Structure formats: structure tokens, C-alpha cells
Coordinates of C-alpha atoms and ligand atoms in Angstrom, one line a residue:
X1 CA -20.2 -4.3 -19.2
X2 CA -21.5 -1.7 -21.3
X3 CA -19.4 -0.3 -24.4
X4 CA -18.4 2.8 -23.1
X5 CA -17.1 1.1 -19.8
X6 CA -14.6 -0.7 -22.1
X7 CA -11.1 0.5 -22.0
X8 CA -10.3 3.2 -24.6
X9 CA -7.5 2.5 -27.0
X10 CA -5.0 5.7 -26.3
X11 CA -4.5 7.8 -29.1
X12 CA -0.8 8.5 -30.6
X13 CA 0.6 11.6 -30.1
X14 CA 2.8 12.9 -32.8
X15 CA 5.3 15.5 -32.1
X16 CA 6.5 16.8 -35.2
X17 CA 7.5 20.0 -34.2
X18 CA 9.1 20.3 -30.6
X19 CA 10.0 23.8 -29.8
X20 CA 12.1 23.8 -26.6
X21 CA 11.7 26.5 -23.8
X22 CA 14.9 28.6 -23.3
X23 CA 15.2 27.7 -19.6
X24 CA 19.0 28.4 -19.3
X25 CA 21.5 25.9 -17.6
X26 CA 19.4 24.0 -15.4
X27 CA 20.8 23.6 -12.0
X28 CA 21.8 20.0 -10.6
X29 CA 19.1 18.0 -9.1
X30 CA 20.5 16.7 -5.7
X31 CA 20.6 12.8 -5.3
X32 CA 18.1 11.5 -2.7
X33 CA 19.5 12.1 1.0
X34 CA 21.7 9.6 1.9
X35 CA 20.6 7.2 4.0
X36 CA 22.4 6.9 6.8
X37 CA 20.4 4.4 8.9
X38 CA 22.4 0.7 10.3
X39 CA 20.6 -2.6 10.1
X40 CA 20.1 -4.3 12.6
X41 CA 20.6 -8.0 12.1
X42 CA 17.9 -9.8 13.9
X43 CA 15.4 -12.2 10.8
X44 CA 12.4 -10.4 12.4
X45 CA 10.8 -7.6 13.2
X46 CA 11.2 -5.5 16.6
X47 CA 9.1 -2.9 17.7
X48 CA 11.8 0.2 18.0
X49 CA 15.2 1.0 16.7
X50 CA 17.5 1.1 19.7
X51 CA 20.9 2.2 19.8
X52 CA 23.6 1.1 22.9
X53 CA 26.5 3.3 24.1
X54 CA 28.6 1.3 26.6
X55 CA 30.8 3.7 29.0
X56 CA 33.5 1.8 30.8
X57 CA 34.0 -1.9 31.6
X58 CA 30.9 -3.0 32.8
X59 CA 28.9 -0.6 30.2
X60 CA 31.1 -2.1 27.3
X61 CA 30.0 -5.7 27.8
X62 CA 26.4 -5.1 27.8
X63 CA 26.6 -3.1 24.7
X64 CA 28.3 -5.9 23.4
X65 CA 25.9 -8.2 24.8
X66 CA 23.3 -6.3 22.7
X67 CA 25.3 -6.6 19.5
X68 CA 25.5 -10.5 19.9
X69 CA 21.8 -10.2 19.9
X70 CA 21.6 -9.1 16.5
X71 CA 21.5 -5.0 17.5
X72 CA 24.2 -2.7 15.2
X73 CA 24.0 0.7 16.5
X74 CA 26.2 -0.1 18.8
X75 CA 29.5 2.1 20.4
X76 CA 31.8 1.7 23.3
X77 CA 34.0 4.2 25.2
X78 CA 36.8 3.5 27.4
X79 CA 39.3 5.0 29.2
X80 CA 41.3 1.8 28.6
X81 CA 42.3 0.5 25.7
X82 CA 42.9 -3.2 27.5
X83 CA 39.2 -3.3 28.6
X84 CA 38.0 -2.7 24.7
X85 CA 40.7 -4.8 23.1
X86 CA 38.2 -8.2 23.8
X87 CA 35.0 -6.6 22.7
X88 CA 33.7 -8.3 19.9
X89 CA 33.1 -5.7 18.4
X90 CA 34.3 -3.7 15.0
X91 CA 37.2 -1.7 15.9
X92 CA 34.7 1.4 14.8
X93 CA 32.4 1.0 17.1
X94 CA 35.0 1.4 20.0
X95 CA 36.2 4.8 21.3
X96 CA 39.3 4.6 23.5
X97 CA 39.6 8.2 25.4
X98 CA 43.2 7.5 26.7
X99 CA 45.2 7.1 30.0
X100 CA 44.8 3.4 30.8
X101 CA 42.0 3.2 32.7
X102 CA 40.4 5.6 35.4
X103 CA 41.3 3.5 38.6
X104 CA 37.8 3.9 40.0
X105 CA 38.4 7.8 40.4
X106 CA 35.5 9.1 38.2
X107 CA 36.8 12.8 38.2
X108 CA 39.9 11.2 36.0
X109 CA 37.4 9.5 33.1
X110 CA 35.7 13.3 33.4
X111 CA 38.3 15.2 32.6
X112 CA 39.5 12.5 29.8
X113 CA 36.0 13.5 28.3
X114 CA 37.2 17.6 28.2
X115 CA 37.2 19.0 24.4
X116 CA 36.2 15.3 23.0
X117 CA 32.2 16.1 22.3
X118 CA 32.7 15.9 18.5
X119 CA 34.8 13.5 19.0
X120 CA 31.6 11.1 20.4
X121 CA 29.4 12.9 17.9
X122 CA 31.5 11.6 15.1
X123 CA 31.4 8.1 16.9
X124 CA 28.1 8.4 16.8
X125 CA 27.1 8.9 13.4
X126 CA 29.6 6.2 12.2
X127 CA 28.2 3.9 14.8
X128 CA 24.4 4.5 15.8
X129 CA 22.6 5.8 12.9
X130 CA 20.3 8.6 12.3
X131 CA 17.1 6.7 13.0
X132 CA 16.7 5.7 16.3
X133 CA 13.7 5.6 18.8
X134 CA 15.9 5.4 21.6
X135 CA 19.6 5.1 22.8
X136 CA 20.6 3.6 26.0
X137 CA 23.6 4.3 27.6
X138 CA 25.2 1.5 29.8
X139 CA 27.6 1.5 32.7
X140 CA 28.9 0.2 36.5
X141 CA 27.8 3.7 38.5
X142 CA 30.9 1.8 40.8
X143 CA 33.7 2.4 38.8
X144 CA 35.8 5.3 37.4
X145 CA 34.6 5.6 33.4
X146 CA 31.4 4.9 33.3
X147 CA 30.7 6.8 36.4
X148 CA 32.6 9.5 35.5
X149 CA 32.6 9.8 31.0
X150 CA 28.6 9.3 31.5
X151 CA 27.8 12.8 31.8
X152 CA 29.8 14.4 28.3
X153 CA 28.3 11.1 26.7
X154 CA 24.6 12.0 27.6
X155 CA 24.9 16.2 26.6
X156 CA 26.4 14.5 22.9
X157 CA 23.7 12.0 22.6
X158 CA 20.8 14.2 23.2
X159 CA 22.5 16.8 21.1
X160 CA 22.9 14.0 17.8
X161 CA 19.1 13.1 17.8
X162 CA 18.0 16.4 18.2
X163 CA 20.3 17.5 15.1
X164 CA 19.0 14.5 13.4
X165 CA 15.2 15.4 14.2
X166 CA 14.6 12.1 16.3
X167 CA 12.8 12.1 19.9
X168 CA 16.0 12.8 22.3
X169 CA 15.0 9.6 23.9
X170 CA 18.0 8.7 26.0
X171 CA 17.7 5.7 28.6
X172 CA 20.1 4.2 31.1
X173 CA 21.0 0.5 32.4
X174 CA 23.3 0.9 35.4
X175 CA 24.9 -1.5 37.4
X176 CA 25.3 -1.1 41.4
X177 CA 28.3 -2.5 42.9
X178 CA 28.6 -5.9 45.0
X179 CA 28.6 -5.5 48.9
X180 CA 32.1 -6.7 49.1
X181 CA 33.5 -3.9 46.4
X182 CA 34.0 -1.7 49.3
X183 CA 33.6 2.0 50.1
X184 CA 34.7 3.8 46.6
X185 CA 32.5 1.8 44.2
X186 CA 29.5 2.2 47.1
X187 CA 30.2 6.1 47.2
X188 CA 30.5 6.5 43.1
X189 CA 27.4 5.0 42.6
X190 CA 25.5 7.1 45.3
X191 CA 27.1 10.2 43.1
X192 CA 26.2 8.4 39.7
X193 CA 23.0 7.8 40.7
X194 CA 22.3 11.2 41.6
X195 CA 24.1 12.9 39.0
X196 CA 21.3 10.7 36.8
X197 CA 18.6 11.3 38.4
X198 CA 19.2 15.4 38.6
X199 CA 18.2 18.0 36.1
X200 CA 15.6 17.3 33.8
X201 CA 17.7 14.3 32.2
X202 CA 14.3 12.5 32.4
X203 CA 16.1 9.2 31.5
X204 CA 13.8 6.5 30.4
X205 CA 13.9 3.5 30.5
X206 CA 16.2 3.8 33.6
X207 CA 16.8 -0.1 34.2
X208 CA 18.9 -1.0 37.5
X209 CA 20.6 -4.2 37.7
X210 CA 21.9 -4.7 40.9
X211 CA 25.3 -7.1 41.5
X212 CA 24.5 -8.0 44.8
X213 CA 21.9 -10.1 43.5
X214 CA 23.4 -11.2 41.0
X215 CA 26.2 -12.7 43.3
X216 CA 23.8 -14.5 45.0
X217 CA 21.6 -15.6 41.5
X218 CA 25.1 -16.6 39.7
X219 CA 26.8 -18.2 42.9
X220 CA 27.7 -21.3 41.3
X221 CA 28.6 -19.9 37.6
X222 CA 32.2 -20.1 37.1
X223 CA 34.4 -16.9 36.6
X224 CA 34.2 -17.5 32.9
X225 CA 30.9 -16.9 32.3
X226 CA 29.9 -14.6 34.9
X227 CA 29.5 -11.4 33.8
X228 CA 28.5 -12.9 30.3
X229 CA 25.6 -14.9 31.9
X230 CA 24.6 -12.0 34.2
X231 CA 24.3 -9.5 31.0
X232 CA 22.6 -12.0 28.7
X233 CA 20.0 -12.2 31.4
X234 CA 19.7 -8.3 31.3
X235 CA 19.8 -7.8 27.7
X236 CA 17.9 -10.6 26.3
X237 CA 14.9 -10.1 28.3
X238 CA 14.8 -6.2 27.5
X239 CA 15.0 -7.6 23.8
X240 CA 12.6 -9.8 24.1
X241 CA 9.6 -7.2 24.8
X242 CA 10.8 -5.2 21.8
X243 CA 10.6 -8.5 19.7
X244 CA 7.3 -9.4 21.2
X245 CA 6.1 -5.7 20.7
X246 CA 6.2 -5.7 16.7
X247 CA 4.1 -9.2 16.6
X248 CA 1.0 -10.0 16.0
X249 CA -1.0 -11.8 18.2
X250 CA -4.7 -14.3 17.5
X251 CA -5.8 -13.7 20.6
X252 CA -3.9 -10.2 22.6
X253 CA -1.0 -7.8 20.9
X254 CA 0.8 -6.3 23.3
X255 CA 1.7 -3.5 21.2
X256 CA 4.4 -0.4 19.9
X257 CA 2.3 1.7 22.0
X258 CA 2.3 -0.4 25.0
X259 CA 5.9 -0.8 24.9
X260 CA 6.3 2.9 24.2
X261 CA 4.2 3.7 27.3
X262 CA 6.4 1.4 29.7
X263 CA 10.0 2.6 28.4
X264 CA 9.2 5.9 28.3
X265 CA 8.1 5.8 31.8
X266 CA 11.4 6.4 34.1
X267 CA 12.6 3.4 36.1
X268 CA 11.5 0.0 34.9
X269 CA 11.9 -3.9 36.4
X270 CA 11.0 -6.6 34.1
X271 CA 10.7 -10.2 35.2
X272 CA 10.1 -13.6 33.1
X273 CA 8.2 -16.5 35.0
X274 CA 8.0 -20.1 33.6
X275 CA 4.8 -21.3 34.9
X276 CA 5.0 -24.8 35.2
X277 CA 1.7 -25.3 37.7
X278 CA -1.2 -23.5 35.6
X279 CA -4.3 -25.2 38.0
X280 CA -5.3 -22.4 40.1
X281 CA -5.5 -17.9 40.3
X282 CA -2.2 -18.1 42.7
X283 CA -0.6 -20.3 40.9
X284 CA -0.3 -17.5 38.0
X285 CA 0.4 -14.5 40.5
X286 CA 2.4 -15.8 43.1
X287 CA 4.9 -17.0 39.7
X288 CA 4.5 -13.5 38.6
X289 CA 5.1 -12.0 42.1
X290 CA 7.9 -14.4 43.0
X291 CA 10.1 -13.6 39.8
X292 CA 9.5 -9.6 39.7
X293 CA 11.2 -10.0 43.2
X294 CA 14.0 -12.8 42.5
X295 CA 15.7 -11.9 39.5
X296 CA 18.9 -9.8 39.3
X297 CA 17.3 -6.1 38.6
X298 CA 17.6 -4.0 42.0
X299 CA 14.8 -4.9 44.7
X300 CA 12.7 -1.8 44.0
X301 CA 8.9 -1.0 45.7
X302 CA 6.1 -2.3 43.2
X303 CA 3.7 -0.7 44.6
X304 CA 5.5 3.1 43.5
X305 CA 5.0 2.0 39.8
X306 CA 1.9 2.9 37.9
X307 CA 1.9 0.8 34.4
X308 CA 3.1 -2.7 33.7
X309 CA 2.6 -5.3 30.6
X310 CA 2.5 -9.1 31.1
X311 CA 2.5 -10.8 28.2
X312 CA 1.4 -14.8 28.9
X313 CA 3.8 -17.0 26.2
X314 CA 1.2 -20.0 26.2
X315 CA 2.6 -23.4 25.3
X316 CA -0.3 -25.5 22.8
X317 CA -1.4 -27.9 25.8
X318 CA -1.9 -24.4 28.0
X319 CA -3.6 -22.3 25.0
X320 CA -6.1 -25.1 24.0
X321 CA -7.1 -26.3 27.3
X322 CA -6.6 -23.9 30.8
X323 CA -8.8 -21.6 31.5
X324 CA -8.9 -18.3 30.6
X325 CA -10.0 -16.7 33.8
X326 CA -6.4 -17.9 34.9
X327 CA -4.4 -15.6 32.6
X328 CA -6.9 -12.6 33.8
X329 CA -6.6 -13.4 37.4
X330 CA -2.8 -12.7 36.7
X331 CA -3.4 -9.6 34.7
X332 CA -5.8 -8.4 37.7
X333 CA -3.0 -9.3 40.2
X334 CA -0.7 -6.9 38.5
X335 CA -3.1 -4.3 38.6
X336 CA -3.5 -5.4 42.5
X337 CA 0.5 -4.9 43.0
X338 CA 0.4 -1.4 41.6
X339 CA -0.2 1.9 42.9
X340 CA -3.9 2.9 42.3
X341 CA -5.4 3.6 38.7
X342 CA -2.5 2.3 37.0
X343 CA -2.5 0.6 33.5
X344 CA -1.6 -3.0 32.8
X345 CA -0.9 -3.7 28.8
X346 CA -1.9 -7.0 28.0
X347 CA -0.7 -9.8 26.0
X348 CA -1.7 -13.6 25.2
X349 CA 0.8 -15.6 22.3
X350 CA 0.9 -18.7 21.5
X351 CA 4.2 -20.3 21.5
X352 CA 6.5 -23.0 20.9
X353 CA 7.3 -23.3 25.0
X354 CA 6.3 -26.6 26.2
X355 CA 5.1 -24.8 29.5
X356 CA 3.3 -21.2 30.4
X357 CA 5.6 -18.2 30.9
X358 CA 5.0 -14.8 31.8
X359 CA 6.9 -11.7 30.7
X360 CA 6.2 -8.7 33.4
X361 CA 7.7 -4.9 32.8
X362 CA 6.3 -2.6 35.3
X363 CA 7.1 1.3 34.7
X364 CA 7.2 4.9 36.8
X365 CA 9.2 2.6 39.9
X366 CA 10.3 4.6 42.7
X367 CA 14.7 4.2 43.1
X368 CA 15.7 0.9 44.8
X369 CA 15.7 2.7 48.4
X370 CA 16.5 0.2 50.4
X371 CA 19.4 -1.0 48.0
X372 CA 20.9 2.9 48.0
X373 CA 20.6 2.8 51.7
X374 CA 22.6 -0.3 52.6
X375 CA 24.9 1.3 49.9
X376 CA 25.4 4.9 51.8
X377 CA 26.4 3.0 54.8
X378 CA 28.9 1.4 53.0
X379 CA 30.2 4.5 51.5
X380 CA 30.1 5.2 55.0
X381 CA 27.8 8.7 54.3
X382 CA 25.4 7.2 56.9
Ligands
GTP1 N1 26.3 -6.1 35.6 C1 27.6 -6.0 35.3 N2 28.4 -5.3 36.2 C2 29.7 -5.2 35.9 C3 30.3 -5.8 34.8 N3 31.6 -5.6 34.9 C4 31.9 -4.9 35.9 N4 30.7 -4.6 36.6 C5 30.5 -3.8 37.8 O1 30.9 -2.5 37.4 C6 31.6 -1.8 38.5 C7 33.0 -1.5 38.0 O2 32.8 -0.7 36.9 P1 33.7 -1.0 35.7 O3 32.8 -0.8 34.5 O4 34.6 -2.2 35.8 O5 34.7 0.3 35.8 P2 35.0 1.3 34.7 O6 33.8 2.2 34.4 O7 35.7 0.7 33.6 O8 36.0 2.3 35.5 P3 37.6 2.1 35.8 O9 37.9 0.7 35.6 O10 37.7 2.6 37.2 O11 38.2 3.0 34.8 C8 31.6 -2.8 39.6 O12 30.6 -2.5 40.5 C9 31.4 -4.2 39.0 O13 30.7 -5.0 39.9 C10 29.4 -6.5 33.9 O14 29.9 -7.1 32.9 N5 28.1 -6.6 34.2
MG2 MG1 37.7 -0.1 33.6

């Protein structure tokens, strides 16, 4: 190092004579905004901040559902204070509108909603935070509340992230009613369904869980643990993506951006597939195939969607020794089930799974029409 390169001792300076500037009273300097944002409560990192808003019965207990996963912005609403009362849940984050209930009449929970917007936007600013990518409202389209408080609950939510400058992102998981429910619950959810789809409400992700199915999927699952079995199953594999989505992977990231791409993309099904055969191509896609089509979201048309991820969760025997030509024959089968040009996002993890699993979201679905049919002829509009 040559001399001049060396650091230079600073020089002292001496102020022997400091003349102030006559500046007057200076004004207040405000304190840094305050930050307003809730923590979730996870011990690792997800890929978006996502905020639940459970309307009625139904809608309540899988916004509680995502609380128990470690999520905090987290409300409920109800037009019953009986049906909030065994929410675990601070009392905050619970909204009772009044009148005991809606008694499946959806025109009651609306006009419980009348003059009460800044009611939910107060709700929502003690409750959701001011940085969220998305919010997802949750509700039975079969009942009275949710199918009938959803409406004043959207027009407040997309109003409080516009006023708080985030993307008015606003998603939707809805449940349709069981067979044996009857004619009301069939004919709110045609109306529910409707009244989301109309207008440029554009809600994404819009994720269907049907109850039919999940009558048959939960047949021998006592009363007890029912509905809490049915959510979990819901919400923790929705969760699971946005976990997934913020990791790094050695060999395949599925990405923020991949993620984005699939929620943002209207109606989504998501699948999980333990894969305990790993010898052959059809091995992988008829596991994928088989568990798109068996689980408890609505039976909707792959072939309407246009983008899907699959992320392969490899056990250490299945990472060090199959081959990989098996993992792309089930990314190319994907691509198969789509409609044509559509995107499949990719990822390959190790993990701590004995076995191979795969983790499928496909994006841009048509509606479950088969599902709304049988329902119009229940609600007898057929
Ligand atoms: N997936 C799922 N569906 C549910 C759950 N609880 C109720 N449902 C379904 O939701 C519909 C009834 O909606 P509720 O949420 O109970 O009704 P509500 O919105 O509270 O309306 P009212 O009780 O009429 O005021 C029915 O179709 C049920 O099958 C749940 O925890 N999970
Ligand atoms: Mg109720």
C-alpha cells in the first residue's frame, strides 16, 4: 500500500465562535408514521401477507382456521352472537351485526349490513393491518349471513386497501351446500355465486370448496371434528403454497411470482398427492390427476384452466436416487391437462417426507358447472 493510500488522520475542528442563524421557532418534526402493520405468527417466512374476513358461520371457522395457523389479520362478522361466542379468537377481531342470526334468509344479514360501512372499516384497521397483499373473504353461499353481509363486506374491503395504497386484491373461499340441505341453501348459493361472479369484482383467488364432497371425504369423521377437519384441509394446503413460495430451493423455486400469477388468476383448485409408487411416468400423473379430482374443492373442468404450479416435496431416498425424467413427465402432464399454451410453475424441494408428494394449484378454472347444475335443480330453477 502506498503512503498516500493510508488512512488520513481527521483534523479537529474548533468552533470557537458559533453564530446561530435566526430561523425563528422551528416547527415540530412529525414522529415516523406509525406502523400499523400485525404480525403474523408463523417462525418462517411466507410469500404474501394475507388477511381473512369470515362472514357468517361457516365463513367464521375458516378464518379461524387460518388464525390457528399462525395468520393475525384476521376478523369475523356475524349476525349471531352465539355462532362467534366459540371462535377462538380475540373478542376484537369479532364483529357481531345484531339480530340472532339470519335464519338462512340472506336479505335479513343484508339489511343488518345498512349504515354499518365504517363500522367494518374500523374492524378492519384494528384487525387486518395496513399491509396486505391480499384479503380473502370466507363464507357458506348456503346460508343467511355470509350469503347475504358479503356484499357491504367486499365494497369496505376494497375501499380500506385502496385508502391504504395496497393492490385492492380481494379473494373469496366459498362453501356450497350439501345435497341434503335442501332447496334454500341450493337457491342462495345459485344467488351468491352470481352476485360474486358479477360486475367487475374480479375476485381472485376464488377457491370453491364444495360440501357434498366433503360428506363423502369425511363420512366416517365424528360430528366433533367435522367441520374442523374439513377446514384444516382447506386452509392448510392454501397455506402451504404461500410457505413454500418464500423458500428457497437447491434444485427448483417455485416462486413470489409464481404464486402471484396463480392467485391472481380467478378460480383456483389445489390438490396435494403423496406419491408412494415413484417407478414409472404414470405413476406420477395419474397421483397428480387422481387427487386434483378427489379432494374436497368443487369438481371443476381442468381443462378451462390456463396456469398451474406443482411443486414435487422429495423425501431423501426419492431426491438422491429416482429419476428425474419422472418429476418432468408429471410437470409435462399438467401441461397435457390444461387448455393450450398455458404455464406450469415449477418446483423440486427436498424434504423431510419419507415418501414423494406433489402439491398442484391450477389457475383461470371455469365455475364448477356441473356442481351449480345439480344445485339449480335442487333449488328447483331447473
Ligand atoms: N366448509 C364448511 N362449510 C360449512 C361450515 N359450517 C357451515 N357450512 C356450510 O355453510 C352453509 C350454511 O352457512 P352458515 O355459515 O352456517 O350460515 P350463516 O352464514 O351463518 O347464515 P345464517 O345461519 O342463516 O344466519 C351450509 O351449506 C353448510 O353446509 C364449515 O365450517 N365449513
Ligand atoms: Mg349462522
Amino acid at each position: 500500500m502506498v503512503d498516500d493510500e493510508l488512512p488520513q488522520e481527521e483534523e479537529e475542528v474548533v468552533v470557537d465562535d458559533f453564530d446561530a442563524v435566526d430561523l425563528g421557532d422551528l416547527p415540530d418534526i412529525p414522529d415516523e408514521p406509525e406502523d400499523s402493520s400485525i404480525a403474523d405468527v408463523f417462525g418462517y417466512d411466507v410469500a404474501f401477507k394475507i388477511g381473512f374476513v369470515g362472514v357468517g358461520h361457516a365463513g367464521g371457522r375458516l378464518a379461524e382456521t387460518y388464525w390457528k395457523l399462525g395468520y393475525r389479520s384476521v376478523a369475523v362478522v356475524n349476525t349471531a352472537i352465539q355462532d362467534l361466542t366459540p371462535l377462538k379468537l380475540p373478542d376484537a377481531n369479532k364483529f357481531d351485526l345484531g339480530g340472532g342470526g339470519a335464519g338462512k334468509d340472506p336479505s335479513i344479514a343484508l339489511a343488518a349490513t345498512e349504515g354499518r360501512d365504517e363500522d367494518f372499516y374500523d374492524l378492519f384497521k384494528r384487525t387486518l393491518g395496513d399491509d396486505l397483499d391480499y384479503v380473502i373473504m370466507c363464507l357458506g353461499a348456503g346460508g343467511g349471513t355470509g350469503a347475504g353481509a358479503w356484499p357491504a363486506i367486499h365494497r369496505v374491503l376494497v375501499r380500506y386497501l385502496e385508502e391504504n395504497k395496497r393492490p385492492a386484491r380481494v379473494g373469496a373461499i366459498v362453501a356450497l351446500p350439501k345435497d341434503d340441505e335442501g332447496t334454500r341453501p341450493a337457491r342462495n348459493t345459485i344467488e351468491t355465486l352470481a352476485g360474486l361472479m358479477s360486475g367487475h369484482k374480479n375476485l381472485s383467488p376464488f377457491i370453491i370448496v364444495d360440501n357434498e364432497r366433503v360428506k363423502a371425504i369425511f363420512r366416517k369423521t365424528s360430528p366433533a371434528q367435522f367441520w374442523a377437519q374439513c377446514n384444516n384441509q382447506v386452509c392448510s394446503l392454501f397455506h402451504l403454497f404461500n410457505r413454500i413460495a418464500a423458500q428457497d430451493s437447491p434444485h427448483t423455486s417455485f416462486d413470489r411470482q409464481d404464486l402471484a400469477s396463480l392467485l391472481d388468476g380467478g378460480v383456483v383448485s389445489y390438490g396435494a398427492a403423496p406419491i408412494k409408487e415413484y417407478k414409472t411416468p404414470p405413476d406420477i400423473s395419474k397421483a397428480i390427476r387422481q387427487h386434483l379430482a378427489g379432494n374436497i374443492l368443487a369438481s371443476i373442468d381442468l381443462s378451462t384452466g390456463d396456469k398451474a404450479g406443482c411443486v414435487f416435496v422429495c423425501g431423501k431416498e426419492a431426491y438422491s436416487s429416482m429419476d428425474q425424467e419422472l418429476l418432468d413427465h408429471g410437470f409435462a402432464s399438467l401441461n397435457r391437462i390444461l387448455k393450450a399454451g398455458s404455464t406450469v410453475f415449477r418446483g423440486v424441494y427436498p424434504g423431510n417426507n419419507p415418501d414423494l408428494r406433489a402439491y398442484t394449484m391450477i389457475s383461470g378454472l371455469d365455475l364448477p358447472r356441473t356442481r351449480i347444475k345439480e344445485l339449480r335443480r335442487i333449488a328447483g330453477l331447473d
